[in-house]
PDB file of C-alpha atoms in Angstrom:
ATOM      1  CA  UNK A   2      -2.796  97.561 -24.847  1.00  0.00           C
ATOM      2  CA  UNK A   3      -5.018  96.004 -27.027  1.00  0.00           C
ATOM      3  CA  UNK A   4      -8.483  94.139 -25.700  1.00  0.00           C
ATOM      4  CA  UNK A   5     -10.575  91.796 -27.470  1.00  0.00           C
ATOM      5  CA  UNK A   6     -14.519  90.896 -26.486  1.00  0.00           C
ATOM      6  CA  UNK A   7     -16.428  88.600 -28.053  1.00  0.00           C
ATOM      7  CA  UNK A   8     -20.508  88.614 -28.221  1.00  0.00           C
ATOM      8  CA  UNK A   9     -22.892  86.696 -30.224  1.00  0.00           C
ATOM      9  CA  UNK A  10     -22.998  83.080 -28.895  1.00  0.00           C
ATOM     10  CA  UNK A  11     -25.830  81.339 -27.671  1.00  0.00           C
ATOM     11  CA  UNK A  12     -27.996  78.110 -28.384  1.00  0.00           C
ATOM     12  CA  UNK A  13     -29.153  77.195 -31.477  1.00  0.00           C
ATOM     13  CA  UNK A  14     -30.232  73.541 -33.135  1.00  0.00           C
ATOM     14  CA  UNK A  15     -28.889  71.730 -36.127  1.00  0.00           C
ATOM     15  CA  UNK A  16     -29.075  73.877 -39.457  1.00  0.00           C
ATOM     16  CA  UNK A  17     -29.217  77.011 -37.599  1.00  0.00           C
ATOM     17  CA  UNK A  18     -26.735  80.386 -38.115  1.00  0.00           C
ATOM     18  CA  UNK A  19     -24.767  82.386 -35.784  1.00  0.00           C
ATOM     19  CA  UNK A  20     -22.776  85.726 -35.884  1.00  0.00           C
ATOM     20  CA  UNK A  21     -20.353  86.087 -33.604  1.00  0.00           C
ATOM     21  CA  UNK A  22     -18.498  89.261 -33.070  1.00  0.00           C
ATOM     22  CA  UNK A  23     -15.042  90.115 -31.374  1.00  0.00           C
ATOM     23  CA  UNK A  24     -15.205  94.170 -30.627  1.00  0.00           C
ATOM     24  CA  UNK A  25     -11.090  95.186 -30.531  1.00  0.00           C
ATOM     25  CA  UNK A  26     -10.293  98.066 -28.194  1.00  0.00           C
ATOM     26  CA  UNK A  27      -7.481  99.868 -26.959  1.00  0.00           C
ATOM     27  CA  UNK A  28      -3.651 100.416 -28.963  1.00  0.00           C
ATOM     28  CA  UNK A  29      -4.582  99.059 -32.754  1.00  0.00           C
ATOM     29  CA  UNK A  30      -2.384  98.832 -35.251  1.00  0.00           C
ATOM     30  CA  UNK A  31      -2.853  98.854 -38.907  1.00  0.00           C
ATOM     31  CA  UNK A  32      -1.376  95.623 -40.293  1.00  0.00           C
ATOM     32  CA  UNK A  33      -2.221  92.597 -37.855  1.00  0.00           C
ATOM     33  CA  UNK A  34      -3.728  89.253 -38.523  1.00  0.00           C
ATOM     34  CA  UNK A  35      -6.888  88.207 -36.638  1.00  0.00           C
ATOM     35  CA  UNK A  36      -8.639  84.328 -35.743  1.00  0.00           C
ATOM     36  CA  UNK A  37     -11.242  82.687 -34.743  1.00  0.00           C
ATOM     37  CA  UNK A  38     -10.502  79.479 -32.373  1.00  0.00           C
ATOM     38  CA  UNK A  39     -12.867  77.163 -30.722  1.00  0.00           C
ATOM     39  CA  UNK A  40     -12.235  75.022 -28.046  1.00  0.00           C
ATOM     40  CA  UNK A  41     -14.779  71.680 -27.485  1.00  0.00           C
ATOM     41  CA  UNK A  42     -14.834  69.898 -23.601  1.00  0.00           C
ATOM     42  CA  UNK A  43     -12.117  67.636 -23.588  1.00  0.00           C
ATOM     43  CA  UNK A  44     -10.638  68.995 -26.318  1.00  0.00           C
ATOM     44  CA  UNK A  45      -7.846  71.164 -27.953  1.00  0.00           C
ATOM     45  CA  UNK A  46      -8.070  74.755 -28.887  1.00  0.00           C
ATOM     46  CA  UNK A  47      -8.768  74.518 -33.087  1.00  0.00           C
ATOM     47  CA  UNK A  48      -8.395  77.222 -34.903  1.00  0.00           C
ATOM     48  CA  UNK A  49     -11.280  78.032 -37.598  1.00  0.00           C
ATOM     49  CA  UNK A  50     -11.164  81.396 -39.456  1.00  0.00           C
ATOM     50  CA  UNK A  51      -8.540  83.846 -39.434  1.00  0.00           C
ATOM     51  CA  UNK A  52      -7.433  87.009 -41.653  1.00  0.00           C
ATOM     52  CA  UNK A  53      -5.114  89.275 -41.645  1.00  0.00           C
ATOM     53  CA  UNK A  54      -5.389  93.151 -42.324  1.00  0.00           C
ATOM     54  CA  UNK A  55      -4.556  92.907 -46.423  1.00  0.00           C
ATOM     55  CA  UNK A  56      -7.188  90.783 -46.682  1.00  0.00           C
ATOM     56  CA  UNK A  57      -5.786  87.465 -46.960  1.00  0.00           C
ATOM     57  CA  UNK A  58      -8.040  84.597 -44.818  1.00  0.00           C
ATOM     58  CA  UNK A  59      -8.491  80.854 -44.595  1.00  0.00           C
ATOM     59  CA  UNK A  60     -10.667  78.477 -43.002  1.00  0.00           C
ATOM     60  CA  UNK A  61     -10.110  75.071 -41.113  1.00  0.00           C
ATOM     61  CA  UNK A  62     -11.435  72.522 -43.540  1.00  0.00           C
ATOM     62  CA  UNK A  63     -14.267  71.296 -41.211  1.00  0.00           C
ATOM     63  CA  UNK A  64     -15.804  74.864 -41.592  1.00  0.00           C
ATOM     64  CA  UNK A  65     -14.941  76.029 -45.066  1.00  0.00           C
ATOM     65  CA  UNK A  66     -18.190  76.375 -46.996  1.00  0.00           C
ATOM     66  CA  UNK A  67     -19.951  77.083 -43.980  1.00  0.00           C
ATOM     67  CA  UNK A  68     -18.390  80.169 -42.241  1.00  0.00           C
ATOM     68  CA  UNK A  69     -17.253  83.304 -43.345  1.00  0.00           C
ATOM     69  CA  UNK A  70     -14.951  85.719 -41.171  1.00  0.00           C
ATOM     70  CA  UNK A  71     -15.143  89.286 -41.910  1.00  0.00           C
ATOM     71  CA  UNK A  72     -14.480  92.692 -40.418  1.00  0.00           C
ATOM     72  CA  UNK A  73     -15.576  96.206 -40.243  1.00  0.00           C
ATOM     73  CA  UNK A  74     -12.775  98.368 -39.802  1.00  0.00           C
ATOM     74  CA  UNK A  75     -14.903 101.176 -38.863  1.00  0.00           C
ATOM     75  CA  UNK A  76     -16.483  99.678 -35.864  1.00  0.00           C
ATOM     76  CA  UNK A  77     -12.908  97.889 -35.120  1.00  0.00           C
ATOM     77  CA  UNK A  78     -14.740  94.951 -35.082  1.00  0.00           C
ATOM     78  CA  UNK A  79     -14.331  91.111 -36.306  1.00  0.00           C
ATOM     79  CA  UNK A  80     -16.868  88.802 -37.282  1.00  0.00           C
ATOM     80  CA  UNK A  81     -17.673  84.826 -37.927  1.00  0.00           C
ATOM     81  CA  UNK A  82     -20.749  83.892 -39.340  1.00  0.00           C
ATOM     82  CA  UNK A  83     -21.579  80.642 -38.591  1.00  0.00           C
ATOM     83  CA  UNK A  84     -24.289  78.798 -41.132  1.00  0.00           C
ATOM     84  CA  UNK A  85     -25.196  75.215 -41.326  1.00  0.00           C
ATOM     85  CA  UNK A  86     -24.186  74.396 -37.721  1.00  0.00           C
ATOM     86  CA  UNK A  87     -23.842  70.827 -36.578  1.00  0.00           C
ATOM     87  CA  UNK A  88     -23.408  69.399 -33.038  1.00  0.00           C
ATOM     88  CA  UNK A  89     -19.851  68.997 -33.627  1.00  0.00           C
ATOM     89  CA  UNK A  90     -19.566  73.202 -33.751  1.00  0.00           C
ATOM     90  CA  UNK A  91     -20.344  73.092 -30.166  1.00  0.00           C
ATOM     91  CA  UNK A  92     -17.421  74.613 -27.801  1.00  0.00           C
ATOM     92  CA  UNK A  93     -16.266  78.213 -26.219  1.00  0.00           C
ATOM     93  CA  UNK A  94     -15.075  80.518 -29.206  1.00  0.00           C
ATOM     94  CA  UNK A  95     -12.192  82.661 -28.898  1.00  0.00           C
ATOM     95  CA  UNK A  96     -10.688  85.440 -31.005  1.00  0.00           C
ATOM     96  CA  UNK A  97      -7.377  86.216 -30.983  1.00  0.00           C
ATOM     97  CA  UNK A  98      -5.067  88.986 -32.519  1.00  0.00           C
ATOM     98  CA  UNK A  99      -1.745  89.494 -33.501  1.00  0.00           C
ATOM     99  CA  UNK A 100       1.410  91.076 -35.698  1.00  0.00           C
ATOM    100  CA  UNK A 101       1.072  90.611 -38.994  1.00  0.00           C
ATOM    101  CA  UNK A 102       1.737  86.802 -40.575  1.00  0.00           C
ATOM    102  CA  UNK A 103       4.380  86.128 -43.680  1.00  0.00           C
ATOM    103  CA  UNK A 104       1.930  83.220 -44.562  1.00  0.00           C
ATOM    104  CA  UNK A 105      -1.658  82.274 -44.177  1.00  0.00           C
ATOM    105  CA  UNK A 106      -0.663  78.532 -43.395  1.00  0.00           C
ATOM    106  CA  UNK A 107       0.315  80.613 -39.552  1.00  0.00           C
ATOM    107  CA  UNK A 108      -2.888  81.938 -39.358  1.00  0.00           C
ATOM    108  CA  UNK A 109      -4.676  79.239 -37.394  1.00  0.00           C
ATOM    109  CA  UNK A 110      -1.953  78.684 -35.339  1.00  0.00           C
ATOM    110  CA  UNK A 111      -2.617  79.444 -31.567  1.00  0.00           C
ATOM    111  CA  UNK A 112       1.799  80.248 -31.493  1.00  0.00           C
ATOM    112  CA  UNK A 113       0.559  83.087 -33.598  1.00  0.00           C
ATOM    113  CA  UNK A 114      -1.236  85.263 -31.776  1.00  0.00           C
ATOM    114  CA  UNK A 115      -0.276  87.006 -28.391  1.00  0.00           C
ATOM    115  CA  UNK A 116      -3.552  88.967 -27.484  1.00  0.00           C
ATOM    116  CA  UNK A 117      -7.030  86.794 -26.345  1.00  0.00           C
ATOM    117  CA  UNK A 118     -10.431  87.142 -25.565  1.00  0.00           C
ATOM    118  CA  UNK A 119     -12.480  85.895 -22.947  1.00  0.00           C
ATOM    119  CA  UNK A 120     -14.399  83.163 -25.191  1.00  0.00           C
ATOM    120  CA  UNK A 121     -18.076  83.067 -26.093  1.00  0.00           C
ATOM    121  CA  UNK A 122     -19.918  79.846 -25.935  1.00  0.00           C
ATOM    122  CA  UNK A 123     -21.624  78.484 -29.011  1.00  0.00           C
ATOM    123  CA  UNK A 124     -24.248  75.148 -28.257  1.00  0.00           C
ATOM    124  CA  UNK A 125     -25.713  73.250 -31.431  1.00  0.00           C
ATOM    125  CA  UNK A 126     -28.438  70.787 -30.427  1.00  0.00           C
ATOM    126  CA  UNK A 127     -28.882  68.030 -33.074  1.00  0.00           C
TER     127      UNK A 127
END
């Protein structure tokens, strides 16, 4: 089975940048779609980045401009870089994986994807 870890969070104030990573081990496949979600106290789990394996990706408008999700096949590994970071970024980010998606408007779905990490908490102080 398939196991997802994310790394990379931490504290950082107002303006700052962060790259988090999701490292995907186990039974990959070759056509899947990926996401980054966040989740804020008291809150609902948002999704904020996601792509899928022939390259297609979006962004939740309340990020786009700001954060880029990548990946590097060869280390099986997923990325969100974070720039510009505001208080209202604050929450436990999760990546999450899953078959491949007919449409991008899926991709930030949390239906969508059937395999989860553990989270990785990201703090903005204003």
């Amino acid at each position: 089975h398939v196991q997802l870890v994310e790394s990379g969070g931490g504290s950082v104030q107002s303006g700052g940048s962060l790259r988090l990573s999701c490292e995907v081990s186990g039974d990959t496949k070759s056509n899947y779609c990926m996401s980054w979600f966040r989740q804020a106290p008291g809150s609902e789990l948002e999704g904020v980045a996601g792509l899928c394996s022939d390259g297609r990706t979006t962004y939740a408008d309340s990020v786009k401009g700001r954060f880029t999700i990548s990946q590097d096949n060869a280390k099986y590994t997923l990325y969100l870089q974070m720039n510009r970071l505001s208080a209202e970024d604050t929450g436990m980010y999760y990546c999450a994986a899953g078959p491949p998606l007919a449409s991008i408007r899926y991709l930030l779905l949390t239906s969508a994807y059937n395999i989860w990490g553990q989270g990785t908490q990201v703090t903005v102080s204003s």
